[in-house]
Backbone as a ProteinNet text record, in pm:
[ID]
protein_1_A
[PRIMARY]
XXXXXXXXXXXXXXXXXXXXXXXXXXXXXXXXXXXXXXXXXXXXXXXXXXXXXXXXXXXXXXXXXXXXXXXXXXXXXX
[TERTIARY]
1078.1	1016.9	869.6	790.7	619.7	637.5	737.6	693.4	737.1	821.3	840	785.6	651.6	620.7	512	469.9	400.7	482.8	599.6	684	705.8	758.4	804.9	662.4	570.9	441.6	441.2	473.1	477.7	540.3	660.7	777.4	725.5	651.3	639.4	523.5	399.4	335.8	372.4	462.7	559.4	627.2	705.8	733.1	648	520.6	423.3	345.5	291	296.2	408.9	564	649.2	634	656.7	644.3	526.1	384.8	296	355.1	398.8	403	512	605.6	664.7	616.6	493.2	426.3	485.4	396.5	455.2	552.3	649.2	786.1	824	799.1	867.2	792.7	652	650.9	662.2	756.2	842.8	997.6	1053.6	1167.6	1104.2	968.6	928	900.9	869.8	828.5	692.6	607	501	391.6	292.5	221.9	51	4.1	-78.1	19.7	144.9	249.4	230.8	256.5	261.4	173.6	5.2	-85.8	-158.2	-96	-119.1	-51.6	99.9	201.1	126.6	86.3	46.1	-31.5	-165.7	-256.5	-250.5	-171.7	-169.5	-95.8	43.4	89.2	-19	-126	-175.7	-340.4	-315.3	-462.3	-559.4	-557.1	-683.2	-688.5	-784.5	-778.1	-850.7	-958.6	-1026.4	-960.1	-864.6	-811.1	-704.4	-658.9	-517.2	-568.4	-740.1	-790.3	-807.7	-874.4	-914.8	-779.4	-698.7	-603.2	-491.1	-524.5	-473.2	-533.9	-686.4	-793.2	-777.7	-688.2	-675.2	-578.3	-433.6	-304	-393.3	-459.7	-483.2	-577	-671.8	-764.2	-694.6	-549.5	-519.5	-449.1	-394.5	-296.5	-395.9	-507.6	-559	-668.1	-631.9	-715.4	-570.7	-447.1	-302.9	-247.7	-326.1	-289.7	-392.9	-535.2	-606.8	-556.2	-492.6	-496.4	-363.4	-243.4	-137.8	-176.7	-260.7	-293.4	-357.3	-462.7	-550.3	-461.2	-352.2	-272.7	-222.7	-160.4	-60.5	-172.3	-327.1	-385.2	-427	-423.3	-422.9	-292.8	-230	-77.8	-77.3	-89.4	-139	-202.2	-333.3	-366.1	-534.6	-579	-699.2	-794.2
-54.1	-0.7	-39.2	-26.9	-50.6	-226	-301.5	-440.2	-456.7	-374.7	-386.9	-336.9	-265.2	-162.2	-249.3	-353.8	-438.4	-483.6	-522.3	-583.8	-462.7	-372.5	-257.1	-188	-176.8	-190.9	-264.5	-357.6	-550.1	-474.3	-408.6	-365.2	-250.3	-162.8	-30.6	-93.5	-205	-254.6	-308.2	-362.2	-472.1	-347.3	-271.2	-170.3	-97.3	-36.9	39.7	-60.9	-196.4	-276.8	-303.7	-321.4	-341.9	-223	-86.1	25.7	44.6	-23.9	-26.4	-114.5	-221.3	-301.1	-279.2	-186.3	-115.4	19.7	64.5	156.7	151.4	78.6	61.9	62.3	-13.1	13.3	148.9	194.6	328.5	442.1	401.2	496.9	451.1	321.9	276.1	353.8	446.5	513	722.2	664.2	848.2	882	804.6	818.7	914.7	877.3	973.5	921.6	950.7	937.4	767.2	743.3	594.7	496.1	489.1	359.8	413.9	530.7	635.7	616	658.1	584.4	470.5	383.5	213.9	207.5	229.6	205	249.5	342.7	427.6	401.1	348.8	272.9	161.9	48.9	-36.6	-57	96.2	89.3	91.5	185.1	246.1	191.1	80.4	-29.7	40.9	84.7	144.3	64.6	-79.9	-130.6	-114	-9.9	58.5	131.4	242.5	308.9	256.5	168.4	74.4	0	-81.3	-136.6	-39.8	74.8	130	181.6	234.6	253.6	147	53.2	-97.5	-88.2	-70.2	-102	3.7	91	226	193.4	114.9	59.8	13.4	-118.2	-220.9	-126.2	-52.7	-19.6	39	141.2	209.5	107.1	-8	-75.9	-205.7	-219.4	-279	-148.6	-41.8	76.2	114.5	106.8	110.8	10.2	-157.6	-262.7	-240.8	-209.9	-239.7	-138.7	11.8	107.6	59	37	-22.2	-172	-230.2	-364.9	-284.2	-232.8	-145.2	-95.3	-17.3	84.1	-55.7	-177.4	-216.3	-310	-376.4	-400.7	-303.9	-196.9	-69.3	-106.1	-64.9	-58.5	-171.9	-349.4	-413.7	-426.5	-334.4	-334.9	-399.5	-471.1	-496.7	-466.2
-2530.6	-2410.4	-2398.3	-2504.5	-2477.6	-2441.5	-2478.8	-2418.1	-2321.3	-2220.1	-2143	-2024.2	-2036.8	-1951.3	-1882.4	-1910.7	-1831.6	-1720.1	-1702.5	-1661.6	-1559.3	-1577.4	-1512.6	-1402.7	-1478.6	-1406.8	-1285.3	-1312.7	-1201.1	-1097.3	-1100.3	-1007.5	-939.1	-1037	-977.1	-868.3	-912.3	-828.7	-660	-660.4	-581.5	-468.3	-572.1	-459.6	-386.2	-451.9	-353.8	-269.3	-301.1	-192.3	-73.6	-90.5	39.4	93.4	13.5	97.9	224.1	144.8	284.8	408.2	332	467.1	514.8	497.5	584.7	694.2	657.4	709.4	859.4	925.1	1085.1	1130.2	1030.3	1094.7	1081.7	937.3	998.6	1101.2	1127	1204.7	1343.8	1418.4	1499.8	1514.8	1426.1	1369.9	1377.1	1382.6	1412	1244.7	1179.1	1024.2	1004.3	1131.3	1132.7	1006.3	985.5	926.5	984.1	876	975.3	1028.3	1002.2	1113.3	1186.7	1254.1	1403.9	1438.3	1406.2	1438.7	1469.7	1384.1	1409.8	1563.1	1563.7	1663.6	1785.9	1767.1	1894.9	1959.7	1892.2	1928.5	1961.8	1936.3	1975.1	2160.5	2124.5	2229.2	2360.3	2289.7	2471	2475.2	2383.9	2361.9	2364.2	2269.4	2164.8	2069.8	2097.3	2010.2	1856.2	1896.1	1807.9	1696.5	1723.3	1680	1579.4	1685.3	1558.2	1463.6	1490.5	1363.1	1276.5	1320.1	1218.9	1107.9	1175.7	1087.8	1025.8	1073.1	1017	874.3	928.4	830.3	698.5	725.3	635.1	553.7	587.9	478.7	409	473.9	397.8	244.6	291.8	171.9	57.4	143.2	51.2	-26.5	41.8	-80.5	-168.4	-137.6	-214.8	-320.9	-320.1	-452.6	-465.6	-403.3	-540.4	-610.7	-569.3	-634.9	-747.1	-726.9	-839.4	-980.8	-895.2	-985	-1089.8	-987.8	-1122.3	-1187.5	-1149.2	-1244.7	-1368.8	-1376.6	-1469.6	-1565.3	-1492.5	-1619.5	-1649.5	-1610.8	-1666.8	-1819.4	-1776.9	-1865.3	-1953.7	-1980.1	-2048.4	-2138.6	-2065.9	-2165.9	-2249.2	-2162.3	-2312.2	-2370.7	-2368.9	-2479.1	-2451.2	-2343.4	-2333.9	-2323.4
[MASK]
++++++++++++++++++++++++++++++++++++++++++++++++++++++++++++++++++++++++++++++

């Protein structure tokens, strides 16, 4: 298991990245949350509003890419 947890890391990474970039779609389905907001805004051209919360996936998934890279260099050991 400990040599594999880098690896597994990789995945747990991979998935919380597709999950963002699914954001919008699901809130196209009534998922609610910033897709609903992105969507919404864009629908009724606020273009302000949809960057900004464009601008909000993006941050959060680049401080949950940095956070699982970290644990996974942790775990080996660096």
């Amino acid at each position: 298991m400990p040599i594999a947890l880098p690896t597994i890391l990789a995945g747990v990474n991979q998935t919380i990245m597709l999950a963002l970039s699914m954001v919008v779609i699901g809130g196209m389905i009534g998922a609610g949350g910033l897709g609903e907001i992105v969507l919404s805004s864009i629908t009724q051209l606020q273009i302000g509003m949809g960057f900004e919360s464009g601008l909000a996936v993006v941050i959060l998934a680049i401080y949950l890419d940095r956070v699982t890279q970290t644990l996974a260099s942790i775990r080996k050991g660096r």
